[in-house]
Coordinates of C-alpha atoms in Angstrom, one line a residue:
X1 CA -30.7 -27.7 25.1
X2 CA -27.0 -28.1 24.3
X3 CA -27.3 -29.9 21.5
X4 CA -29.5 -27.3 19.8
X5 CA -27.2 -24.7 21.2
X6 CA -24.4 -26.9 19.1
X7 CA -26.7 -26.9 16.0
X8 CA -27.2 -23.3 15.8
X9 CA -23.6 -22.6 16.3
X10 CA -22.9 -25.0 13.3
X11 CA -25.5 -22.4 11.3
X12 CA -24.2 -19.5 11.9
X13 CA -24.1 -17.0 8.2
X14 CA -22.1 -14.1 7.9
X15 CA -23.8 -11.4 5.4
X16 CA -20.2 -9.8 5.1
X17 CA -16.9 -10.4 6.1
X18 CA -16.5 -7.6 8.5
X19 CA -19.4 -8.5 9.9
X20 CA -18.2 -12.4 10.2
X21 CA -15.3 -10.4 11.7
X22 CA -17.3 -8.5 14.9
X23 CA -19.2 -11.6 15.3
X24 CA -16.5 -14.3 15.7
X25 CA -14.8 -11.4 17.8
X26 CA -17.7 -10.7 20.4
X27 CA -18.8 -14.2 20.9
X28 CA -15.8 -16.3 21.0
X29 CA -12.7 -13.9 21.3
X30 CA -13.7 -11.5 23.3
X31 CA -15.0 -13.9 26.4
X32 CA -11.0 -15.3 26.4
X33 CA -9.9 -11.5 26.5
X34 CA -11.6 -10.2 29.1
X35 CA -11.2 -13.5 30.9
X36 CA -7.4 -13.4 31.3
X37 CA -7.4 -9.9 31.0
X38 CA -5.8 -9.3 27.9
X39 CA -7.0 -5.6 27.7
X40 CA -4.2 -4.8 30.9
X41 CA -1.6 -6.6 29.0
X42 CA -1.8 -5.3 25.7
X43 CA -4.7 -3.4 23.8
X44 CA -8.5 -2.2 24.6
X45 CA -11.4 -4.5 23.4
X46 CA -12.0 -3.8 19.7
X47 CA -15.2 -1.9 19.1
X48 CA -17.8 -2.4 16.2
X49 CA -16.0 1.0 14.7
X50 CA -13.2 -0.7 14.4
X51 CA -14.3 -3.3 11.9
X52 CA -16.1 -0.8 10.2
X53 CA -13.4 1.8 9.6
X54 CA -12.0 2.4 6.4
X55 CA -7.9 1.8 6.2
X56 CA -5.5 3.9 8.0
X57 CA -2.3 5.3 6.1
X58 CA 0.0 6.5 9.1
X59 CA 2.7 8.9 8.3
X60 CA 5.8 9.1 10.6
X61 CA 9.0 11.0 10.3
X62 CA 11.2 13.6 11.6
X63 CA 9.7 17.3 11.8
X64 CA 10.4 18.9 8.0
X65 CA 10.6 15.8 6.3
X66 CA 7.3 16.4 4.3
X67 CA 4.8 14.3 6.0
X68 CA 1.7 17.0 6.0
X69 CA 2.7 18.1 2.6
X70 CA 3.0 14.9 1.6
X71 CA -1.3 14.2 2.2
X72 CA -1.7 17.7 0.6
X73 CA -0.1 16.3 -2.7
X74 CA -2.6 13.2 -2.6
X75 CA -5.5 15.1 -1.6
X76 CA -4.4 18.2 -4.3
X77 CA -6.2 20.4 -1.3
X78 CA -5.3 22.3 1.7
X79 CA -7.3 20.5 4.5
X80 CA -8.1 22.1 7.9
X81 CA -5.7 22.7 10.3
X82 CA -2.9 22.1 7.7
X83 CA 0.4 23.9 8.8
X84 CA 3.4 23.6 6.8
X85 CA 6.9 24.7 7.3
X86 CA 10.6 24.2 7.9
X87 CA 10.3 24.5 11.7
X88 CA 8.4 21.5 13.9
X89 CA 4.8 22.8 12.5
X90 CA 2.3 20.1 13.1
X91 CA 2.5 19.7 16.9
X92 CA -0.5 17.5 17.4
X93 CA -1.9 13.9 15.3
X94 CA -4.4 14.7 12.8
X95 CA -6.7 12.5 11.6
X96 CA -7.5 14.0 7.9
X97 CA -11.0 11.9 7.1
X98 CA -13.8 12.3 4.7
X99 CA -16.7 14.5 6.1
X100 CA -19.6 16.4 4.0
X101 CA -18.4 19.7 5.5
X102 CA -14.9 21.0 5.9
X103 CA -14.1 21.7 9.8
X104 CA -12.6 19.8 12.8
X105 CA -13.1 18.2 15.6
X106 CA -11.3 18.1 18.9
X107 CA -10.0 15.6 20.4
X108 CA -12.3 15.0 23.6
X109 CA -15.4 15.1 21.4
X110 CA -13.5 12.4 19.1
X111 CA -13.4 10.1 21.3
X112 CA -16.4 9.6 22.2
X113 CA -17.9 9.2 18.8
X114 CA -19.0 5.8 18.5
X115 CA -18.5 5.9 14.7
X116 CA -14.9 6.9 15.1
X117 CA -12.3 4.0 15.9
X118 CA -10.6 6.2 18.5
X119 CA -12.6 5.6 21.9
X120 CA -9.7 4.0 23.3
X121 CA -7.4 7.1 22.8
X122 CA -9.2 8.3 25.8
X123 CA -6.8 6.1 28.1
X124 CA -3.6 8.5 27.5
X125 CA -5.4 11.5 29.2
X126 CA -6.3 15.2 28.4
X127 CA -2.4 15.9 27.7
X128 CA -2.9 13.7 24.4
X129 CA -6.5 14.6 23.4
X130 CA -5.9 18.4 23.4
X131 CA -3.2 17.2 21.0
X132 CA -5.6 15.0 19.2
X133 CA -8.0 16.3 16.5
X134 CA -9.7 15.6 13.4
X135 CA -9.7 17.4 10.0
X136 CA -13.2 16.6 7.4
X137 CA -12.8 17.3 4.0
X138 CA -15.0 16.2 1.0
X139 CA -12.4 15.0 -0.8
X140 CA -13.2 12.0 -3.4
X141 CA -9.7 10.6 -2.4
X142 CA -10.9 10.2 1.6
X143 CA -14.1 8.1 0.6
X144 CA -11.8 5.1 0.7
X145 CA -8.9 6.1 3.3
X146 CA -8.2 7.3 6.1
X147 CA -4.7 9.3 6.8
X148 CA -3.0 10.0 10.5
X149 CA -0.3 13.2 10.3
X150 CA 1.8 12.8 13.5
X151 CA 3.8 15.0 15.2
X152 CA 7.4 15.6 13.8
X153 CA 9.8 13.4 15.7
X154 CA 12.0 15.6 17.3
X155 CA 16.3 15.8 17.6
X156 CA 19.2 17.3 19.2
X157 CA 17.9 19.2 22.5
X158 CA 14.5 19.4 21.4
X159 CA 13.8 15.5 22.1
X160 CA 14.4 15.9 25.6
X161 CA 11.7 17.9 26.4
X162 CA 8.8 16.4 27.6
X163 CA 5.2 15.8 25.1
X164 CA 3.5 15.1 28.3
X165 CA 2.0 11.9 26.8
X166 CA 3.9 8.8 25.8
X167 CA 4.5 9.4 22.7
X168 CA 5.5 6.2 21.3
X169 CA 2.5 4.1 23.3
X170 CA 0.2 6.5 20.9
X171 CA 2.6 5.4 18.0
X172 CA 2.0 1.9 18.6
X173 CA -1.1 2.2 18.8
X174 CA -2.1 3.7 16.0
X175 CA 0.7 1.3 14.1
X176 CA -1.3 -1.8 15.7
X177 CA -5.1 -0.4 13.9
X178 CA -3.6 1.2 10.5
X179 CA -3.3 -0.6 7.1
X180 CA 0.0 0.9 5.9
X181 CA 2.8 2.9 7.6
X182 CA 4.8 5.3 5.5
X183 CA 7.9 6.2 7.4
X184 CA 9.4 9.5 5.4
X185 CA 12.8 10.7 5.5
X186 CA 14.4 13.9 4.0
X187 CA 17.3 13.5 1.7
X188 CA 19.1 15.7 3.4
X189 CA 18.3 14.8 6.8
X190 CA 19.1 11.5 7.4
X191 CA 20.5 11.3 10.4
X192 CA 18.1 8.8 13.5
X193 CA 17.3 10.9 16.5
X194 CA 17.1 8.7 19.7
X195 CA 13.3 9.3 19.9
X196 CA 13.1 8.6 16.1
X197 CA 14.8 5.0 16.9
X198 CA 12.6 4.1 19.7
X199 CA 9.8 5.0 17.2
X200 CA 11.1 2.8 14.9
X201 CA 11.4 -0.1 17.5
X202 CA 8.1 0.3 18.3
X203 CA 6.5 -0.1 14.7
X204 CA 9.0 -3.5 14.2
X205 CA 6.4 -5.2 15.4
X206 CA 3.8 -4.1 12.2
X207 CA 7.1 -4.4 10.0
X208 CA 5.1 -5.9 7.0
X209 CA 3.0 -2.0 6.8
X210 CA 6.2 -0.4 6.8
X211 CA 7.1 1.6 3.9
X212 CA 10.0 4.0 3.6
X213 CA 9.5 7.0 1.5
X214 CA 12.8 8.9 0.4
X215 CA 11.4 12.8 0.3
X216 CA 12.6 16.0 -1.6
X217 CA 14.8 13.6 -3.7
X218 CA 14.6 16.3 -6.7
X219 CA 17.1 18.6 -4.3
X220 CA 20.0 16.3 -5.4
X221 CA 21.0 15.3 -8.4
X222 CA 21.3 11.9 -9.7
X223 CA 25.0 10.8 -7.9
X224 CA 24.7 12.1 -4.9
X225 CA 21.2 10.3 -4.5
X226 CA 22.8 7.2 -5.0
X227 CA 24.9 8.1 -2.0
X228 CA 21.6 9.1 -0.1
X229 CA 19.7 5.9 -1.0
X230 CA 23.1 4.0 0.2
X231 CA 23.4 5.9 3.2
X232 CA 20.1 5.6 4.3
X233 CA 19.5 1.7 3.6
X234 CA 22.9 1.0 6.4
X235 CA 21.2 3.6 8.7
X236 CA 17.8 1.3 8.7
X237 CA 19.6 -1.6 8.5
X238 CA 21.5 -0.8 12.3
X239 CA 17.5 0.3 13.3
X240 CA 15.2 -2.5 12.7
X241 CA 17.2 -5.7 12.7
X242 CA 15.9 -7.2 9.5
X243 CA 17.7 -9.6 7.1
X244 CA 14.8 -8.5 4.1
X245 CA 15.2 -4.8 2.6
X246 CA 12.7 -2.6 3.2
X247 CA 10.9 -1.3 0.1
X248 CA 12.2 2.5 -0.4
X249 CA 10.1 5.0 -2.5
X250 CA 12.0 7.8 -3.8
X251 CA 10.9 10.7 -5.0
X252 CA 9.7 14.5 -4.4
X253 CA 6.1 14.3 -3.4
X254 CA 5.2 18.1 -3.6
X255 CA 3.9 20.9 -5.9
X256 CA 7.1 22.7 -6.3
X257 CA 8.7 22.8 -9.7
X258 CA 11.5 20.1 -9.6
X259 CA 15.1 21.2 -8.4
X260 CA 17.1 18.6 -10.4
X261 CA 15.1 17.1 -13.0
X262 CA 17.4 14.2 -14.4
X263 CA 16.1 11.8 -12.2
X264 CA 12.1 12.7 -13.7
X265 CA 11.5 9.1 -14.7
X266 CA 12.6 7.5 -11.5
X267 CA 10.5 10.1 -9.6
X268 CA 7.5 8.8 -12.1
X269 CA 7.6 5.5 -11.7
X270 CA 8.4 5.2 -7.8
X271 CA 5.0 7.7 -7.9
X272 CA 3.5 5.6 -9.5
X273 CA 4.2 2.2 -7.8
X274 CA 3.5 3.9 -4.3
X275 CA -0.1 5.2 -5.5
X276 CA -0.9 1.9 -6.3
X277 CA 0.3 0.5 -3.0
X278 CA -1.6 3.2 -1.5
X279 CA -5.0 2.1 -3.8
X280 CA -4.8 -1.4 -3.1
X281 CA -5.7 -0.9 0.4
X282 CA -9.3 -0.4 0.4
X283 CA -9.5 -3.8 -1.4
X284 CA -7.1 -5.5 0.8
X285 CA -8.2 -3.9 4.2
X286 CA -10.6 -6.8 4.8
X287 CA -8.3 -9.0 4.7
X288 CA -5.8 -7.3 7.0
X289 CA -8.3 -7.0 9.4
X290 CA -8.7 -11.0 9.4
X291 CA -5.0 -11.0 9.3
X292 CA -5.1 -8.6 12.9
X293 CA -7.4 -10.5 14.6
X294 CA -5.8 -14.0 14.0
X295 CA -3.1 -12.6 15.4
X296 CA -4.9 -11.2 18.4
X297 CA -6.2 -14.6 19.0
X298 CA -3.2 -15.9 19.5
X299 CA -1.9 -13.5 21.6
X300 CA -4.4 -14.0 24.1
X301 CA -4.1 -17.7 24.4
X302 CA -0.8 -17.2 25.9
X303 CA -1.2 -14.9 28.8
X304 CA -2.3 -17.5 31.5
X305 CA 0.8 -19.9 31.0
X306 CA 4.7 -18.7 32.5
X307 CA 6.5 -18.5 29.3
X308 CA 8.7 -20.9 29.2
X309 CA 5.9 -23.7 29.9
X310 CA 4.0 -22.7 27.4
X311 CA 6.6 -22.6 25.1
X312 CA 7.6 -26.3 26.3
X313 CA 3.7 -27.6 26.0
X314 CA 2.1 -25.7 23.2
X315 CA 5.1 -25.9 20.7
X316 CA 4.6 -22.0 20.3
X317 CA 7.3 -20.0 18.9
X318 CA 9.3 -17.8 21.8
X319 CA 9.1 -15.0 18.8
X320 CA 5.3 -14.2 19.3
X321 CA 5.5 -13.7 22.8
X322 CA 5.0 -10.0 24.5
X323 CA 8.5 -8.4 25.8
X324 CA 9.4 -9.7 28.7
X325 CA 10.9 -6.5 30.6
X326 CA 7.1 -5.2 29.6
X327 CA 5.2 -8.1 31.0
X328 CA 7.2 -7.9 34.2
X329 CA 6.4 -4.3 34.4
X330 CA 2.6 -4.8 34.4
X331 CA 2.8 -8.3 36.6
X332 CA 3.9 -5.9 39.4
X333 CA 0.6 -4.0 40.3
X334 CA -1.5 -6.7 39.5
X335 CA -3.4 -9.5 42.2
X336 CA -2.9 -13.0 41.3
X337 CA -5.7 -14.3 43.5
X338 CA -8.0 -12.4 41.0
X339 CA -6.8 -14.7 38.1
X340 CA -8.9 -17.3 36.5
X341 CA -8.5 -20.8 36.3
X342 CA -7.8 -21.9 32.7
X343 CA -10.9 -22.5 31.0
X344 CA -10.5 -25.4 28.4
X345 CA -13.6 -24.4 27.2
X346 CA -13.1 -20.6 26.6
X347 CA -9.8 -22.1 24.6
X348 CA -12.1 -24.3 22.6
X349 CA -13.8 -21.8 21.8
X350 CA -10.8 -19.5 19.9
X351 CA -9.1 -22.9 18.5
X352 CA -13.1 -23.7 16.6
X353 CA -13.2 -20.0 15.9
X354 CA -9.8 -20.3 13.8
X355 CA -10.2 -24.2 12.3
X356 CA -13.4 -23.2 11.0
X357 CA -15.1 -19.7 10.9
X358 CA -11.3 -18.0 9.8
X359 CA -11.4 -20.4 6.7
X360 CA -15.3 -19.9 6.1
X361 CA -14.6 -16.0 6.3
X362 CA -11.3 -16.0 4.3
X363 CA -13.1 -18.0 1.3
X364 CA -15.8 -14.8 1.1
X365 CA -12.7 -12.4 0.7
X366 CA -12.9 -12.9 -3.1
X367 CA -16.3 -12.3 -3.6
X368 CA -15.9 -9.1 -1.7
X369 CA -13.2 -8.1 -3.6
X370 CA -15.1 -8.6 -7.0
X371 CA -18.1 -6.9 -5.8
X372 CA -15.7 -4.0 -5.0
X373 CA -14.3 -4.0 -7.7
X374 CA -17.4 -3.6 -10.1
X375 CA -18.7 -0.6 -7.5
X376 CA -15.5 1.2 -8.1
X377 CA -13.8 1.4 -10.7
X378 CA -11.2 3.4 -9.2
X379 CA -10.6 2.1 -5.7
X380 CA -9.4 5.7 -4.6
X381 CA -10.3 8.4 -7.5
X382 CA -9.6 12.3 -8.4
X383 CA -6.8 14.5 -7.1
X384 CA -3.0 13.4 -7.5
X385 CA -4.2 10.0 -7.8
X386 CA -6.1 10.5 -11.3
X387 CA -5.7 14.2 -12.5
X388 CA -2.9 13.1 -14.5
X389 CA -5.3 10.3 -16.2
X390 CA -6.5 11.1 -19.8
X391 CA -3.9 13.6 -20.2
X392 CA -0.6 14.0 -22.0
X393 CA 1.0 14.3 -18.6
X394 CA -0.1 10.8 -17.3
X395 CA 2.6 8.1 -16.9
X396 CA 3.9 7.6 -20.5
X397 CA 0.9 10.0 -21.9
X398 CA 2.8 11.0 -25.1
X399 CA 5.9 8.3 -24.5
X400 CA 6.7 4.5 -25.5
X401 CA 3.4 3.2 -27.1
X402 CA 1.0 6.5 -26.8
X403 CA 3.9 9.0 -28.9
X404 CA 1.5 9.9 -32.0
X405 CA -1.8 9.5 -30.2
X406 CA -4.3 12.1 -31.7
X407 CA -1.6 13.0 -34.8
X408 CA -2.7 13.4 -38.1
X409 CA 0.3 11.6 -39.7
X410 CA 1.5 7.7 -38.7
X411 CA 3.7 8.2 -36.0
X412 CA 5.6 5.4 -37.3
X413 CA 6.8 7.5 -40.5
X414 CA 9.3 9.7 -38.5
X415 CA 11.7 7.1 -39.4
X416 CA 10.2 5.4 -42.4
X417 CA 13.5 5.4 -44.6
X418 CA 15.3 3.5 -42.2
X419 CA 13.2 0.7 -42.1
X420 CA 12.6 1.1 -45.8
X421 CA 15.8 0.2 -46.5
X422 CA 16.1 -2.8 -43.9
X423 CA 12.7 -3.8 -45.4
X424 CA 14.5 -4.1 -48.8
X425 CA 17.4 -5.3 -47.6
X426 CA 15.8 -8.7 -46.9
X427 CA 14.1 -9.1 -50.3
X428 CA 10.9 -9.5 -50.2
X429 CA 8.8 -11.8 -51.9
X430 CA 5.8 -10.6 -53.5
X431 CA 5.9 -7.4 -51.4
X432 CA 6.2 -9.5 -48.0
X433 CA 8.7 -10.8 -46.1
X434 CA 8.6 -14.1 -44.2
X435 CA 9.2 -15.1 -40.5
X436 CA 12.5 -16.8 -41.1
X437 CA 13.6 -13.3 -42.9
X438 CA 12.2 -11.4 -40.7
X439 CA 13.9 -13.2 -37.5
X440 CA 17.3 -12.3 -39.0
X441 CA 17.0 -8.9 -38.4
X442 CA 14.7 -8.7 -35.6
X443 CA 17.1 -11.3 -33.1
X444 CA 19.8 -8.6 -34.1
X445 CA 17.8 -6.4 -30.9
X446 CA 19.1 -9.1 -28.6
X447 CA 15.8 -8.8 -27.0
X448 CA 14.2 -12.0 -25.7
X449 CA 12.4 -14.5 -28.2
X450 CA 8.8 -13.7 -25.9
X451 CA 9.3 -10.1 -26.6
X452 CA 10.0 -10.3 -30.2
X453 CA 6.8 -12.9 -30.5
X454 CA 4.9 -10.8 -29.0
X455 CA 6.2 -7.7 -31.5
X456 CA 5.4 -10.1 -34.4
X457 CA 1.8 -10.7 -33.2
X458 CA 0.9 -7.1 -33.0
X459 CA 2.7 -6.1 -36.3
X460 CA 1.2 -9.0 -38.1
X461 CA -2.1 -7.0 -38.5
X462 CA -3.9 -8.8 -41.0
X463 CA -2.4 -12.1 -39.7
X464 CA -1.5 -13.6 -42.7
X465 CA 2.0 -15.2 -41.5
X466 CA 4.0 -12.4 -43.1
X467 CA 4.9 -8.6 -43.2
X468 CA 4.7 -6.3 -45.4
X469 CA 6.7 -2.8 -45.8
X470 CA 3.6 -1.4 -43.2
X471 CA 3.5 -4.1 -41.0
X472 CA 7.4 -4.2 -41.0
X473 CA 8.1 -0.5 -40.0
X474 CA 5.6 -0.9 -37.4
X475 CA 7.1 -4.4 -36.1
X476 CA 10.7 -1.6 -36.0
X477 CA 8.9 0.7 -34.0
X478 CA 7.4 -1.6 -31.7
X479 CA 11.3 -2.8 -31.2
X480 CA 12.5 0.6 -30.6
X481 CA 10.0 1.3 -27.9
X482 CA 10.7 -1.6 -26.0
X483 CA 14.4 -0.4 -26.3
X484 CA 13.5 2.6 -25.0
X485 CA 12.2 0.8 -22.2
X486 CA 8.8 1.3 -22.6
X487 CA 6.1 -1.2 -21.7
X488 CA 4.3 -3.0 -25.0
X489 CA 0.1 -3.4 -25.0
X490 CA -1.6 -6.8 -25.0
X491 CA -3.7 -5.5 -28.3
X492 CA -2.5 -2.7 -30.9
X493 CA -3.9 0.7 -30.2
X494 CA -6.1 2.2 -33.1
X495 CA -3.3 5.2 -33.8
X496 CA -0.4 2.5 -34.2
X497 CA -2.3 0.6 -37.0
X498 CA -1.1 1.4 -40.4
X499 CA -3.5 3.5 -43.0
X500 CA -3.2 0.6 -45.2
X501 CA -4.8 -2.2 -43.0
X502 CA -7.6 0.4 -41.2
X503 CA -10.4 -0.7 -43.6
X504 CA -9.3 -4.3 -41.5
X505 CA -11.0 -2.4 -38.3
X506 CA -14.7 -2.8 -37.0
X507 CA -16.8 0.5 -38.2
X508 CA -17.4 1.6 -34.6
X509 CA -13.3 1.6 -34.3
X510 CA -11.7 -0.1 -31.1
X511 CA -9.0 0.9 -28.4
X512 CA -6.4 -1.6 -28.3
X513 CA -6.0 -1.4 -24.8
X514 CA -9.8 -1.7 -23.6
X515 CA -9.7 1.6 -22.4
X516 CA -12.3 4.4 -23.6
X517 CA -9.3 7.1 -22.5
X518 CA -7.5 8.7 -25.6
X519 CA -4.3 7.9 -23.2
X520 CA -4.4 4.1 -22.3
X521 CA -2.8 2.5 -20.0
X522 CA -0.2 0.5 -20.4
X523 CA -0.5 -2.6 -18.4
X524 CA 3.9 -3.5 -17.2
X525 CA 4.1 -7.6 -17.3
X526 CA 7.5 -7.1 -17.5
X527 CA 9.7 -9.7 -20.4
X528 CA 8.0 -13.5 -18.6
X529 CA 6.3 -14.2 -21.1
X530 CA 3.3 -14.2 -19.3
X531 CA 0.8 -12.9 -21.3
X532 CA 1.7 -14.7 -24.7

């Protein structure tokens, strides 16, 4: 009875959001796609693979710009099939995935794996899919991503010979399913090939995954890569049209002892902020996928109207319309008699779909997240991602805040005599100095009054108001790290506390950054006063 019919729509519980996802998809979607064929016009019809799969990192670039060794630095492993070299060496896409037993799989046999989102590759023939394969390795890293190595985009004479597949149509498609898109370039090779630049045309559509990764930086030394990063920033600018910067990454992203190693830091902390990119994509893939299909939704409520009408009636932005020239193109083969009346119903459908099981699905994305989050600790764990953790060699391991960790003597005596004097200087009162005295000196850092509040709170150890000659030589080294440009910790770390205020610590000891690692880390709010 349609009213019971009504009812149990009204009732409908998702256990997950991916499975909210295939549901919403296959019962309402996917009746307007197939009705107005929307497969022709633009993609395949989503299997239940692809809600299941894990997120996609594609890698793009010219040939030598570092994009297979690149996955070999995450992974800390050769993987199967791996070819590296300065010549085009990785003629084929690789799909480097997590699998019990090291081997690979061909590209026929891939496709029709029903766990594998790739079925629809099989549409661009045996000249792709013999050029198509998969690499397994059990690699910790893989449990939680998925990486695609792509054939070095080709210059000069080379880009006019013929793949024998459209090269870019495989592009976009994998640009369309992936979560992120790292799009490498070599500092020395900067120059945009014509194929390179239709690549890049093709991925503007997806230009929120973009990231651009400046590779071998350690090759050059610290001026001429400001002429690099320069250069390279007006060559995008002329390629994809955009009025906001694209976030660039720089850095050398191999094993190979660094060329020139002035620029170490930088290449540390651009490391460091693309890895955790990189590891916030398992948590955030759900909600990409969300994000996809919206927009899929929309898409296909606009391929039974002539553009301009639809543009006219349904207030619809000319921007999120297909190309033109590419429309026309597939218009021509097709037979009109064969299409549908438009189904008001069918539209219903999508519109309930995303006024009220998008917002019922999107308010379960937090949950999910949390529940994540207390399965893993470390969304994507082991190789380059975490052999540095717990280590001197971490980011900052023996630097900033950590210098003295696991020394017998208080770091802070190295300059002792100095602040001795300064201490003395201010003349103390009953071995202690006051906040108003203390301010004198400490404002003389010119760094910001949240800063030095901060500094006072975590030198203040027995929090009596006051310093004394301990607490005031730590509240000078705490100013000279932050100098430095260090980050500062939310709670002092056990090996910073003076000797004469220890007995003030519990009997089972604590770590002052909630961390069980003898190498914390440091957590960067940055000087907003955030966090005080």
């Amino acid at each position: 009875m349609p009213f019971w019919k009504k009812d149990q729509a009204q009732k409908e519980i998702y256990n997950t959001v991916s499975d909210g996802l295939r549901q919403v998809y296959k019962n309402k979607l996917l009746p307007l796609e197939e009705t107005y064929k929307y497969h022709e016009f633009h993609s395949p019809a989503l299997d239940d693979s692809d809600f299941e799969a894990k997120p996609m990192v594609l890698l793009v670039g010219q040939y030598s710009v570092g994009k297979t060794s690149f996955i070999r630095y995450l992974l800390n492993e050769d993987f199967p099939g791996i070819r590296i070299g300065p010549e085009p060496t990785t003629d084929c896409f690789i799909a480097i995935m997590h699998g019990p037993n090291n081997g690979t799989v061909p590209g026929n046999a891939l496709v029709v794996d029903p766990s594998k989102p790739f079925r629809c590759l099989s549409k661009f023939g045996n000249a792709f899919l013999n050029r198509f394969t998969c690499s397994n390795v059990k690699n910790d890293v893989l449990e939680s991503i998925t990486f695609i190595d792509t054939p070095g985009i080709l210059s000069g004479e080379k880009q006019r010979v013929d793949r024998g597949y459209e090269f870019s149509e495989v592009l976009e498609w994998f640009a369309d399913r992936c979560d992120r898109i790292l799009l490498l370039f070599d500092a020395h090779k900067l120059d945009i090939s014509d194929e390179l630049k239709r690549c890049i045309e093709v991925l503007r559509r997806n230009d929120d995954k973009i990231r651009i990764v400046l590779n071998k930086a350690d090759m050059i030394d610290h001026q001429e890569l400001m002429r690099v990063y320069g250069a390279l920033m007006w060559s995008l600018g002329k390629v994809l049209n955009t009025p906001e910067v694209c976030r660039v990454y720089v850095g050398s992203f191999w094993s190979k002892p660094l060329h020139f190693d002035s620029n170490r830091r930088l290449f540390e902390l651009e490391t460091k902020d693309l890895l955790d990119d990189l590891e916030s994509l398992p948590k955030t893939a759900t909600l990409r996928k969300l994000n996809d299909l919206i927009k899929r939704a929309r898409l296909a409520k606009k391929l039974h109207v002539v553009y301009e009408k639809i543009q006219r009636e349904q207030n619809i932005p000319m921007g999120d319309f297909p190309k033109l020239d590419r429309m026309q193109e597939l218009l021509k083969n097709m037979d009109f008699t064969k299409f549908k009346q438009l189904d008001r119903k069918v539209l219903e459908r999508v519109d309930r779909m995303l006024s009220e099981d998008v917002p019922k699905l999107m308010s379960m994305i937090p949950q999910e997240e949390k529940n994540y989050m207390a399965a893993h600790d470390r969304p994507i764990s082991s190789s380059a991602f975490s052999d540095q953790q717990s280590t001197p060699f971490e980011m900052g391991g023996v630097e900033g805040i950590n210098a003295g960790i696991g020394e017998t003597d208080w770091v802070v005596t190295r300059q002792r005599d100095e602040y001795d004097r300064l201490f003395q200087a201010l003349q103390p009162s009953g071995g202690k100095i006051s906040g108003a005295s203390a301010k004198q000196e400490m404002v003389k850092s010119k760094l910001p009054n949240n800063v030095l509040g901060r500094i006072w709170k975590l030198s203040d150890v027995d929090k009596d108001g006051m310093l004394d000659i301990d607490e005031w030589a730590l509240s000078q080294h705490l100013i000279k790290i932050k100098l430095e440009g260090h980050e500062l910790p939310n709670t002092l770390p056990d090996h910073l506390v003076p000797p004469s205020k220890r007995n003030l610590l519990p009997t089972n000891g604590f770590n002052g950054n909630n961390n069980p690692s003898l190498y914390p880390v440091i957590n960067s709010y940055g000087d907003g006063g955030k966090n005080e």
